[in-house]
PDB file of C-alpha atoms in Angstrom:
ATOM      1  CA  MET A   1       0.183   0.175   0.017  1.00 33.00           C
ATOM      2  CA  LEU A   2       2.705   2.547   1.313  1.00 31.00           C
ATOM      3  CA  LEU A   3       4.234   2.032  -2.334  1.00 33.00           C
ATOM      4  CA  LEU A   4       1.538   2.786  -4.330  1.00 31.00           C
ATOM      5  CA  LEU A   5       1.280   5.933  -2.796  1.00 30.00           C
ATOM      6  CA  LEU A   6       4.645   6.518  -2.984  1.00 27.00           C
ATOM      7  CA  PRO A   7       4.080   8.597  -6.481  1.00 32.00           C
ATOM      8  CA  ALA A   8       2.176   9.554  -5.522  1.00 32.00           C
ATOM      9  CA  VAL A   9       2.898  11.925  -2.745  1.00 29.00           C
ATOM     10  CA  LEU A  10       6.792  12.594  -5.085  1.00 28.00           C
ATOM     11  CA  ALA A  11       4.281  14.116  -8.033  1.00 30.00           C
ATOM     12  CA  VAL A  12       2.673  16.694  -4.985  1.00 30.00           C
ATOM     13  CA  GLN A  13       6.648  17.798  -3.993  1.00 34.00           C
ATOM     14  CA  ALA A  14       7.994  18.372  -7.333  1.00 36.00           C
ATOM     15  CA  MET A  15       4.463  20.256  -8.026  1.00 45.00           C
ATOM     16  CA  ALA A  16       5.417  22.173  -4.420  1.00 53.00           C
ATOM     17  CA  VAL A  17       4.469  26.092  -4.657  1.00 68.00           C
ATOM     18  CA  MET A  18       7.622  28.053  -4.274  1.00 81.00           C
ATOM     19  CA  GLU A  19       7.579  31.312  -1.872  1.00 87.00           C
ATOM     20  CA  LEU A  20       8.774  34.465  -4.245  1.00 93.00           C
ATOM     21  CA  ARG A  21       9.510  37.620  -2.092  1.00 96.00           C
ATOM     22  CA  VAL A  22       8.678  40.655  -3.683  1.00 97.00           C
ATOM     23  CA  PRO A  23       7.872  44.280  -1.434  1.00 97.00           C
ATOM     24  CA  GLU A  24       4.655  44.664  -0.252  1.00 95.00           C
ATOM     25  CA  GLN A  25       4.125  49.094  -0.866  1.00 96.00           C
ATOM     26  CA  PRO A  26       3.854  50.133  -4.685  1.00 97.00           C
ATOM     27  CA  VAL A  27       7.304  50.484  -5.924  1.00 97.00           C
ATOM     28  CA  VAL A  28       7.336  54.649  -6.752  1.00 97.00           C
ATOM     29  CA  ALA A  29       9.359  55.279 -10.087  1.00 98.00           C
ATOM     30  CA  LEU A  30      10.155  58.641 -11.513  1.00 97.00           C
ATOM     31  CA  TYR A  31       9.052  58.664 -14.789  1.00 98.00           C
ATOM     32  CA  GLY A  32      12.160  59.251 -17.965  1.00 97.00           C
ATOM     33  CA  GLN A  33      13.894  57.439 -14.915  1.00 98.00           C
ATOM     34  CA  ASP A  34      14.946  52.833 -14.317  1.00 98.00           C
ATOM     35  CA  ALA A  35      13.412  50.907 -12.018  1.00 98.00           C
ATOM     36  CA  ILE A  36      14.175  48.176 -10.438  1.00 98.00           C
ATOM     37  CA  LEU A  37      11.259  45.607  -9.676  1.00 98.00           C
ATOM     38  CA  ASN A  38      12.452  43.337  -6.583  1.00 98.00           C
ATOM     39  CA  CYS A  39      11.499  40.282  -7.434  1.00 98.00           C
ATOM     40  CA  SER A  40      13.446  37.416  -4.956  1.00 97.00           C
ATOM     41  CA  PHE A  41      13.324  33.092  -4.648  1.00 95.00           C
ATOM     42  CA  SER A  42      15.387  30.810  -2.587  1.00 88.00           C
ATOM     43  CA  HIS A  43      16.259  27.522  -3.665  1.00 82.00           C
ATOM     44  CA  PRO A  44      17.255  24.678  -0.944  1.00 79.00           C
ATOM     45  CA  ASN A  45      19.550  23.448  -3.945  1.00 80.00           C
ATOM     46  CA  VAL A  46      22.495  24.371  -6.257  1.00 82.00           C
ATOM     47  CA  PHE A  47      20.626  24.361  -9.507  1.00 87.00           C
ATOM     48  CA  ASN A  48      21.642  25.050 -13.302  1.00 91.00           C
ATOM     49  CA  LEU A  49      20.836  27.861 -15.134  1.00 93.00           C
ATOM     50  CA  SER A  50      19.219  25.861 -17.840  1.00 92.00           C
ATOM     51  CA  ASP A  51      16.761  23.861 -15.114  1.00 92.00           C
ATOM     52  CA  LEU A  52      15.288  28.186 -14.460  1.00 95.00           C
ATOM     53  CA  SER A  53      12.353  29.803 -15.916  1.00 96.00           C
ATOM     54  CA  ILE A  54      11.413  33.611 -14.829  1.00 97.00           C
ATOM     55  CA  PHE A  55       8.387  35.018 -16.356  1.00 97.00           C
ATOM     56  CA  TRP A  56       7.078  38.406 -15.857  1.00 98.00           C
ATOM     57  CA  GLN A  57       3.896  39.453 -17.489  1.00 97.00           C
ATOM     58  CA  LEU A  58       0.980  42.431 -16.460  1.00 98.00           C
ATOM     59  CA  THR A  59      -0.933  40.920 -14.067  1.00 97.00           C
ATOM     60  CA  ASP A  60      -3.895  42.670 -15.961  1.00 96.00           C
ATOM     61  CA  THR A  61      -3.525  41.889 -18.986  1.00 95.00           C
ATOM     62  CA  LYS A  62      -1.104  38.930 -19.269  1.00 95.00           C
ATOM     63  CA  ARG A  63       0.567  40.672 -21.938  1.00 96.00           C
ATOM     64  CA  ASN A  64       4.266  39.687 -22.064  1.00 97.00           C
ATOM     65  CA  VAL A  65       7.414  41.643 -20.600  1.00 98.00           C
ATOM     66  CA  HIS A  66      10.296  39.883 -20.386  1.00 98.00           C
ATOM     67  CA  THR A  67      10.729  36.015 -20.389  1.00 97.00           C
ATOM     68  CA  TYR A  68      14.425  33.594 -19.300  1.00 97.00           C
ATOM     69  CA  SER A  69      14.365  30.037 -20.393  1.00 95.00           C
ATOM     70  CA  GLU A  70      16.805  27.350 -21.046  1.00 92.00           C
ATOM     71  CA  GLY A  71      19.388  30.277 -20.003  1.00 93.00           C
ATOM     72  CA  ARG A  72      18.284  33.002 -22.721  1.00 95.00           C
ATOM     73  CA  ASP A  73      16.150  35.998 -22.572  1.00 96.00           C
ATOM     74  CA  LEU A  74      13.381  34.819 -25.059  1.00 95.00           C
ATOM     75  CA  LEU A  75      11.593  38.550 -26.465  1.00 95.00           C
ATOM     76  CA  VAL A  76       9.703  36.719 -29.368  1.00 94.00           C
ATOM     77  CA  ASP A  77       6.642  37.873 -27.678  1.00 94.00           C
ATOM     78  CA  GLN A  78       7.853  40.500 -25.838  1.00 96.00           C
ATOM     79  CA  ALA A  79       5.033  43.512 -25.761  1.00 96.00           C
ATOM     80  CA  GLU A  80       6.367  46.580 -28.036  1.00 93.00           C
ATOM     81  CA  GLY A  81       6.191  49.336 -25.380  1.00 94.00           C
ATOM     82  CA  PHE A  82       8.492  46.967 -23.635  1.00 97.00           C
ATOM     83  CA  ALA A  83      10.986  46.383 -26.876  1.00 95.00           C
ATOM     84  CA  ASN A  84      14.158  46.812 -25.407  1.00 96.00           C
ATOM     85  CA  ARG A  85      13.247  48.301 -22.347  1.00 97.00           C
ATOM     86  CA  THR A  86      13.367  45.505 -19.854  1.00 98.00           C
ATOM     87  CA  SER A  87      16.248  43.456 -18.729  1.00 97.00           C
ATOM     88  CA  LEU A  88      17.246  41.021 -15.781  1.00 98.00           C
ATOM     89  CA  PHE A  89      20.616  40.709 -13.622  1.00 97.00           C
ATOM     90  CA  PRO A  90      22.905  37.185 -15.126  1.00 95.00           C
ATOM     91  CA  THR A  91      24.850  37.201 -12.800  1.00 95.00           C
ATOM     92  CA  GLN A  92      22.428  37.386  -9.747  1.00 96.00           C
ATOM     93  CA  LEU A  93      20.153  34.773 -10.912  1.00 96.00           C
ATOM     94  CA  LYS A  94      21.424  31.728  -9.503  1.00 92.00           C
ATOM     95  CA  LEU A  95      21.810  34.121  -6.104  1.00 93.00           C
ATOM     96  CA  GLY A  96      17.386  33.929  -6.019  1.00 94.00           C
ATOM     97  CA  ASN A  97      17.074  37.590  -7.671  1.00 97.00           C
ATOM     98  CA  ALA A  98      14.741  37.379 -10.688  1.00 97.00           C
ATOM     99  CA  SER A  99      14.348  41.357 -10.022  1.00 98.00           C
ATOM    100  CA  LEU A 100      13.583  42.814 -13.641  1.00 98.00           C
ATOM    101  CA  LEU A 101      15.348  46.193 -15.169  1.00 98.00           C
ATOM    102  CA  LEU A 102      12.473  48.638 -17.067  1.00 98.00           C
ATOM    103  CA  SER A 103      14.071  51.873 -18.464  1.00 98.00           C
ATOM    104  CA  LYS A 104      13.000  55.118 -18.668  1.00 97.00           C
ATOM    105  CA  VAL A 105      10.007  54.437 -17.367  1.00 98.00           C
ATOM    106  CA  VAL A 106       6.445  56.075 -19.119  1.00 98.00           C
ATOM    107  CA  VAL A 107       3.667  56.316 -17.626  1.00 98.00           C
ATOM    108  CA  ALA A 108       1.933  53.690 -19.891  1.00 97.00           C
ATOM    109  CA  ASP A 109       4.208  51.087 -16.965  1.00 98.00           C
ATOM    110  CA  GLU A 110       2.593  52.287 -14.356  1.00 98.00           C
ATOM    111  CA  GLY A 111       0.340  48.518 -13.225  1.00 97.00           C
ATOM    112  CA  SER A 112       0.399  45.558 -11.495  1.00 98.00           C
ATOM    113  CA  TYR A 113       3.555  43.102 -12.406  1.00 98.00           C
ATOM    114  CA  THR A 114       3.321  40.178 -12.121  1.00 98.00           C
ATOM    115  CA  CYS A 115       7.271  37.711 -11.788  1.00 98.00           C
ATOM    116  CA  PHE A 116       6.804  33.656 -12.299  1.00 97.00           C
ATOM    117  CA  VAL A 117       9.868  31.830 -10.893  1.00 97.00           C
ATOM    118  CA  ARG A 118      10.415  27.651 -11.772  1.00 95.00           C
ATOM    119  CA  VAL A 119      12.814  26.000 -10.633  1.00 93.00           C
ATOM    120  CA  GLN A 120      11.059  21.761 -10.358  1.00 85.00           C
ATOM    121  CA  ASP A 121       9.000  23.453  -8.678  1.00 88.00           C
ATOM    122  CA  TYR A 122       7.601  27.079  -9.621  1.00 90.00           C
ATOM    123  CA  GLY A 123       6.109  30.858  -7.690  1.00 94.00           C
ATOM    124  CA  ARG A 124       4.405  33.316  -8.324  1.00 95.00           C
ATOM    125  CA  ALA A 125       4.099  36.889  -6.869  1.00 97.00           C
ATOM    126  CA  ALA A 126       2.350  40.337  -8.001  1.00 97.00           C
ATOM    127  CA  LEU A 127       4.179  44.193  -7.372  1.00 98.00           C
ATOM    128  CA  PHE A 128       2.255  47.544  -8.338  1.00 98.00           C
ATOM    129  CA  LEU A 129       4.306  50.250  -9.869  1.00 98.00           C
ATOM    130  CA  GLN A 130       3.638  53.451  -9.668  1.00 98.00           C
ATOM    131  CA  VAL A 131       5.200  56.610 -11.925  1.00 98.00           C
ATOM    132  CA  ALA A 132       5.381  60.065 -10.484  1.00 97.00           C
ATOM    133  CA  ALA A 133       6.964  62.866 -12.330  1.00 97.00           C
ATOM    134  CA  PRO A 134       7.433  66.497 -10.630  1.00 96.00           C
ATOM    135  CA  TYR A 135       5.573  69.246 -11.250  1.00 95.00           C
ATOM    136  CA  THR A 136       6.718  72.379 -13.171  1.00 94.00           C
ATOM    137  CA  LYS A 137       6.462  75.283 -10.618  1.00 94.00           C
ATOM    138  CA  PRO A 138       3.293  77.242 -10.327  1.00 95.00           C
ATOM    139  CA  VAL A 139       2.588  80.041 -12.170  1.00 95.00           C
ATOM    140  CA  LEU A 140      -0.187  82.370 -10.876  1.00 95.00           C
ATOM    141  CA  THR A 141      -1.386  85.565 -12.426  1.00 93.00           C
ATOM    142  CA  LEU A 142      -4.461  87.783 -11.603  1.00 90.00           C
ATOM    143  CA  GLN A 143      -7.594  88.103 -14.347  1.00 85.00           C
ATOM    144  CA  PRO A 144      -8.492  90.950 -15.327  1.00 80.00           C
ATOM    145  CA  GLU A 145      -5.418  92.862 -14.411  1.00 70.00           C
ATOM    146  CA  SER A 146      -6.012  96.312 -14.417  1.00 68.00           C
ATOM    147  CA  ASN A 147      -9.375  98.916 -13.967  1.00 71.00           C
ATOM    148  CA  LEU A 148      -9.910  96.558 -10.510  1.00 73.00           C
ATOM    149  CA  ARG A 149     -12.574  98.668  -8.057  1.00 78.00           C
ATOM    150  CA  PRO A 150     -12.637  96.668  -4.443  1.00 80.00           C
ATOM    151  CA  GLY A 151     -16.213  94.553  -4.164  1.00 80.00           C
ATOM    152  CA  ASP A 152     -14.869  92.947  -8.337  1.00 84.00           C
ATOM    153  CA  LYS A 153     -15.327  89.980  -8.456  1.00 86.00           C
ATOM    154  CA  VAL A 154     -10.900  88.300 -10.077  1.00 89.00           C
ATOM    155  CA  ALA A 155     -10.302  84.972 -10.778  1.00 91.00           C
ATOM    156  CA  LEU A 156      -7.136  83.744  -9.565  1.00 94.00           C
ATOM    157  CA  THR A 157      -5.445  80.696 -11.894  1.00 95.00           C
ATOM    158  CA  CYS A 158      -2.843  78.805 -10.882  1.00 96.00           C
ATOM    159  CA  VAL A 159      -0.603  76.266 -13.544  1.00 96.00           C
ATOM    160  CA  ALA A 160       1.103  73.991 -12.959  1.00 96.00           C
ATOM    161  CA  TYR A 161       2.227  71.709 -16.722  1.00 95.00           C
ATOM    162  CA  GLY A 162       4.319  67.872 -16.538  1.00 95.00           C
ATOM    163  CA  GLY A 163       3.056  66.274 -13.605  1.00 96.00           C
ATOM    164  CA  TYR A 164       1.604  63.328 -12.341  1.00 97.00           C
ATOM    165  CA  PRO A 165      -0.009  61.768 -11.125  1.00 96.00           C
ATOM    166  CA  GLU A 166      -3.287  63.577 -10.415  1.00 95.00           C
ATOM    167  CA  GLY A 167      -2.457  65.992  -7.815  1.00 94.00           C
ATOM    168  CA  SER A 168      -3.958  69.281  -5.786  1.00 93.00           C
ATOM    169  CA  VAL A 169      -4.315  72.276  -5.178  1.00 93.00           C
ATOM    170  CA  VAL A 170      -4.285  74.754  -1.264  1.00 93.00           C
ATOM    171  CA  TRP A 171      -5.040  78.102  -1.538  1.00 94.00           C
ATOM    172  CA  GLN A 172      -4.835  80.285   1.151  1.00 93.00           C
ATOM    173  CA  ASP A 173      -5.013  83.713   1.637  1.00 90.00           C
ATOM    174  CA  GLY A 174      -2.891  86.458   3.839  1.00 88.00           C
ATOM    175  CA  SER A 175      -3.744  85.319   7.041  1.00 88.00           C
ATOM    176  CA  GLY A 176      -3.556  81.377   6.266  1.00 89.00           C
ATOM    177  CA  ARG A 177      -7.059  80.575   5.901  1.00 89.00           C
ATOM    178  CA  ASN A 178      -7.657  78.022   3.414  1.00 91.00           C
ATOM    179  CA  LEU A 179      -9.748  78.367   0.921  1.00 89.00           C
ATOM    180  CA  THR A 180      -9.459  75.903  -1.456  1.00 85.00           C
ATOM    181  CA  GLU A 181     -13.425  74.966  -1.227  1.00 82.00           C
ATOM    182  CA  ASN A 182     -13.637  78.303  -3.839  1.00 79.00           C
ATOM    183  CA  VAL A 183     -11.667  77.098  -6.620  1.00 91.00           C
ATOM    184  CA  THR A 184     -12.746  75.278 -10.235  1.00 92.00           C
ATOM    185  CA  VAL A 185      -9.633  72.471 -11.385  1.00 93.00           C
ATOM    186  CA  SER A 186      -8.614  71.708 -14.666  1.00 95.00           C
ATOM    187  CA  LEU A 187      -6.888  68.344 -15.803  1.00 95.00           C
ATOM    188  CA  VAL A 188      -5.306  68.048 -19.209  1.00 97.00           C
ATOM    189  CA  ALA A 189      -3.365  65.300 -20.570  1.00 96.00           C
ATOM    190  CA  ASN A 190      -0.329  65.691 -23.064  1.00 96.00           C
ATOM    191  CA  GLU A 191       1.172  62.782 -25.032  1.00 96.00           C
ATOM    192  CA  GLU A 192       3.495  61.371 -23.137  1.00 96.00           C
ATOM    193  CA  GLY A 193       0.575  61.146 -19.965  1.00 96.00           C
ATOM    194  CA  LEU A 194       1.849  64.118 -18.377  1.00 98.00           C
ATOM    195  CA  PHE A 195      -0.820  66.590 -17.161  1.00 97.00           C
ATOM    196  CA  THR A 196      -1.730  70.304 -16.843  1.00 97.00           C
ATOM    197  CA  MET A 197      -3.147  71.638 -13.247  1.00 96.00           C
ATOM    198  CA  THR A 198      -4.988  74.127 -14.245  1.00 96.00           C
ATOM    199  CA  SER A 199      -6.659  75.382  -9.968  1.00 96.00           C
ATOM    200  CA  VAL A 200      -9.007  79.196 -10.277  1.00 95.00           C
ATOM    201  CA  LEU A 201      -9.896  80.299  -7.336  1.00 94.00           C
ATOM    202  CA  THR A 202     -12.270  83.494  -7.533  1.00 91.00           C
ATOM    203  CA  VAL A 203     -12.702  86.021  -4.679  1.00 89.00           C
ATOM    204  CA  MET A 204     -13.870  89.570  -4.241  1.00 87.00           C
ATOM    205  CA  LEU A 205     -11.374  91.871  -4.643  1.00 83.00           C
ATOM    206  CA  GLU A 206      -9.716  93.820  -1.721  1.00 82.00           C
ATOM    207  CA  PRO A 207      -6.302  96.445  -1.844  1.00 79.00           C
ATOM    208  CA  ASN A 208      -2.862  94.164  -0.616  1.00 83.00           C
ATOM    209  CA  SER A 209      -4.768  91.637  -0.325  1.00 88.00           C
ATOM    210  CA  THR A 210      -2.614  88.512  -0.795  1.00 92.00           C
ATOM    211  CA  TYR A 211      -2.607  85.053  -2.039  1.00 93.00           C
ATOM    212  CA  SER A 212      -1.282  82.088  -2.356  1.00 94.00           C
ATOM    213  CA  CYS A 213      -0.746  78.846  -3.465  1.00 94.00           C
ATOM    214  CA  GLN A 214       0.130  75.570  -3.084  1.00 94.00           C
ATOM    215  CA  LEU A 215       0.884  72.471  -5.522  1.00 94.00           C
ATOM    216  CA  ILE A 216       0.672  69.181  -3.687  1.00 94.00           C
ATOM    217  CA  ASN A 217       2.077  65.579  -5.705  1.00 95.00           C
ATOM    218  CA  PRO A 218       1.080  63.239  -3.755  1.00 95.00           C
ATOM    219  CA  LEU A 219       3.681  60.993  -4.555  1.00 95.00           C
ATOM    220  CA  LEU A 220       6.617  63.064  -4.298  1.00 94.00           C
ATOM    221  CA  GLY A 221       5.250  65.957  -1.544  1.00 86.00           C
ATOM    222  CA  GLU A 222       5.011  69.236  -2.387  1.00 77.00           C
ATOM    223  CA  ASP A 223       5.996  70.780  -5.828  1.00 72.00           C
ATOM    224  CA  GLY A 224       5.670  74.009  -5.915  1.00 87.00           C
ATOM    225  CA  PHE A 225       4.628  77.406  -4.071  1.00 90.00           C
ATOM    226  CA  ALA A 226       3.752  81.191  -5.318  1.00 93.00           C
ATOM    227  CA  PHE A 227       1.997  83.972  -4.412  1.00 90.00           C
ATOM    228  CA  LEU A 228       0.738  87.297  -5.337  1.00 90.00           C
ATOM    229  CA  THR A 229      -0.128  90.203  -4.076  1.00 88.00           C
ATOM    230  CA  ILE A 230      -2.594  93.173  -4.624  1.00 83.00           C
ATOM    231  CA  THR A 231      -1.893  96.067  -3.956  1.00 75.00           C
ATOM    232  CA  GLY A 232      -3.636  99.649  -4.494  1.00 57.00           C
ATOM    233  CA  GLN A 233      -1.814 100.085  -7.901  1.00 48.00           C
ATOM    234  CA  ASN A 234      -3.568  97.112  -9.134  1.00 47.00           C
ATOM    235  CA  ILE A 235      -7.085  99.051  -8.653  1.00 48.00           C
ATOM    236  CA  ALA A 236      -8.513 101.967 -10.007  1.00 46.00           C
ATOM    237  CA  PHE A 237     -10.580 104.405  -8.058  1.00 44.00           C
ATOM    238  CA  PRO A 238     -14.667 103.701  -8.349  1.00 48.00           C
ATOM    239  CA  PRO A 239     -15.905 105.568 -10.767  1.00 49.00           C
ATOM    240  CA  VAL A 240     -19.355 106.283  -9.077  1.00 47.00           C
ATOM    241  CA  ALA A 241     -17.096 107.764  -5.799  1.00 49.00           C
ATOM    242  CA  LEU A 242     -14.759 110.170  -8.340  1.00 48.00           C
ATOM    243  CA  TRP A 243     -18.907 111.427  -8.982  1.00 47.00           C
ATOM    244  CA  VAL A 244     -19.090 111.378  -4.826  1.00 52.00           C
ATOM    245  CA  THR A 245     -16.389 113.070  -4.374  1.00 59.00           C
ATOM    246  CA  VAL A 246     -16.272 115.725  -7.120  1.00 52.00           C
ATOM    247  CA  GLY A 247     -20.320 116.248  -5.949  1.00 64.00           C
ATOM    248  CA  LEU A 248     -18.933 116.237  -2.142  1.00 68.00           C
ATOM    249  CA  ALA A 249     -16.011 119.383  -3.457  1.00 68.00           C
ATOM    250  CA  VAL A 250     -18.289 120.896  -5.068  1.00 64.00           C
ATOM    251  CA  CYS A 251     -21.163 121.759  -2.451  1.00 64.00           C
ATOM    252  CA  LEU A 252     -17.999 122.868  -0.274  1.00 73.00           C
ATOM    253  CA  LEU A 253     -17.051 125.038  -2.516  1.00 75.00           C
ATOM    254  CA  MET A 254     -20.121 126.613  -3.231  1.00 77.00           C
ATOM    255  CA  LEU A 255     -20.584 126.285   0.504  1.00 75.00           C
ATOM    256  CA  LEU A 256     -17.875 128.158   1.568  1.00 75.00           C
ATOM    257  CA  VAL A 257     -18.566 130.987  -1.599  1.00 72.00           C
ATOM    258  CA  ALA A 258     -21.714 132.112   0.245  1.00 71.00           C
ATOM    259  CA  LEU A 259     -20.473 131.332   3.784  1.00 73.00           C
ATOM    260  CA  ALA A 260     -18.023 134.364   2.113  1.00 71.00           C
ATOM    261  CA  ALA A 261     -21.091 136.508   1.022  1.00 71.00           C
ATOM    262  CA  VAL A 262     -23.076 136.221   4.343  1.00 68.00           C
ATOM    263  CA  CYS A 263     -19.870 137.976   6.195  1.00 63.00           C
ATOM    264  CA  ARG A 264     -18.925 140.896   2.755  1.00 72.00           C
ATOM    265  CA  ARG A 265     -23.237 141.476   4.057  1.00 72.00           C
ATOM    266  CA  LYS A 266     -22.713 141.633   7.381  1.00 70.00           C
ATOM    267  CA  ILE A 267     -19.371 143.364   7.281  1.00 69.00           C
ATOM    268  CA  LYS A 268     -20.230 146.069   5.563  1.00 68.00           C
ATOM    269  CA  GLU A 269     -23.554 146.520   7.368  1.00 70.00           C
ATOM    270  CA  SER A 270     -21.358 146.683  10.421  1.00 69.00           C
ATOM    271  CA  CYS A 271     -19.316 149.427   8.976  1.00 61.00           C
ATOM    272  CA  GLU A 272     -22.220 151.366   7.279  1.00 69.00           C
ATOM    273  CA  GLU A 273     -24.607 151.213  10.511  1.00 69.00           C
ATOM    274  CA  ALA A 274     -21.332 152.404  12.822  1.00 65.00           C
ATOM    275  CA  ARG A 275     -21.313 155.253   9.852  1.00 70.00           C
ATOM    276  CA  ARG A 276     -25.594 156.242  10.489  1.00 71.00           C
ATOM    277  CA  GLU A 277     -24.680 155.673  14.398  1.00 67.00           C
ATOM    278  CA  ALA A 278     -20.794 158.747  14.062  1.00 64.00           C
ATOM    279  CA  GLU A 279     -23.184 161.462  11.568  1.00 68.00           C
ATOM    280  CA  GLU A 280     -25.442 160.987  14.703  1.00 67.00           C
ATOM    281  CA  ALA A 281     -23.231 161.449  16.665  1.00 62.00           C
ATOM    282  CA  LYS A 282     -22.238 164.144  15.605  1.00 65.00           C
ATOM    283  CA  GLU A 283     -25.439 165.991  14.539  1.00 64.00           C
ATOM    284  CA  PHE A 284     -26.601 165.651  18.098  1.00 62.00           C
ATOM    285  CA  ASP A 285     -23.186 167.263  18.849  1.00 63.00           C
ATOM    286  CA  GLU A 286     -24.077 170.338  17.452  1.00 60.00           C
ATOM    287  CA  ASP A 287     -27.735 170.714  18.289  1.00 60.00           C
ATOM    288  CA  GLU A 288     -26.398 170.469  21.178  1.00 58.00           C
ATOM    289  CA  THR A 289     -24.240 172.954  21.044  1.00 57.00           C
ATOM    290  CA  GLU A 290     -26.182 176.115  18.914  1.00 58.00           C
ATOM    291  CA  THR A 291     -28.650 175.193  22.393  1.00 57.00           C
ATOM    292  CA  ALA A 292     -26.896 176.499  24.673  1.00 54.00           C
ATOM    293  CA  MET A 293     -25.441 179.674  22.303  1.00 51.00           C
ATOM    294  CA  THR A 294     -28.865 181.399  22.509  1.00 51.00           C
ATOM    295  CA  PRO A 295     -29.977 182.518  25.979  1.00 51.00           C
ATOM    296  CA  LEU A 296     -25.688 185.094  25.295  1.00 41.00           C
ATOM    297  CA  LYS A 297     -26.975 186.363  22.435  1.00 44.00           C
ATOM    298  CA  THR A 298     -30.062 187.273  23.631  1.00 40.00           C
ATOM    299  CA  LYS A 299     -28.831 188.438  26.863  1.00 42.00           C
ATOM    300  CA  ALA A 300     -26.657 190.800  24.531  1.00 39.00           C
ATOM    301  CA  VAL A 301     -29.180 192.427  22.415  1.00 40.00           C
ATOM    302  CA  ALA A 302     -31.206 193.871  25.615  1.00 36.00           C
TER     303      ALA A 302
END
């Protein structure tokens, strides 16, 4: 009975699953740079490279990324997008290193990769590759730039180019208050899959106010910061307020003219009244003099 079961046991051992080790966290690769997709295995016995097979493929689409078998690379069925961009580490294969070197990473490389290894027994494991590209320094502009009035609605536009993946933009005013809820964001990809991010903040204009935008790449951290200060030179004096000021100035001028005329009339009246009083006093003195001399003249005649 034991002899009958022995071949079955050997068959199970021959099909045992080999344990592979790959990164648990996503591998982050910079756009345009080389990336290593780590995959390692251990085997208890010494083996020949002719007995080793390594097969890398895209997990979702099953497309062939790189194949090694019978001591050499077999790239006939390799997906076109990976041509001349993949290689293994030949001197480290016997040490259990089945890692893949991926050159000049592009956005389309992002995704899940499965590493297959077989040396008598076999194993497989998957890892995830994320692509990251830094954005340019944000450029912050104001629209419109002139003929601005306090209380007008203005659009502040923050633009950054050539980044990946989609970032986030944080808006703040000069006091550090978060204004991000009032923004609109657009994302446009170029032929390489890199993004141009445009964030627009609409605010009510206030003189001597400062606004800033901060672009954050979720994989690389902060990519850039820009700020803009709106001074009194950017703001035109409101036409309505100008007419009100002119009107007040005219009214004040007319009031001053009227006041001057009243004062002049009052002064003139005061002068005439003083002159009349002087004349009346003179006439009174003359009458008193004549009254006093009249009796003397009468006595002399007698």
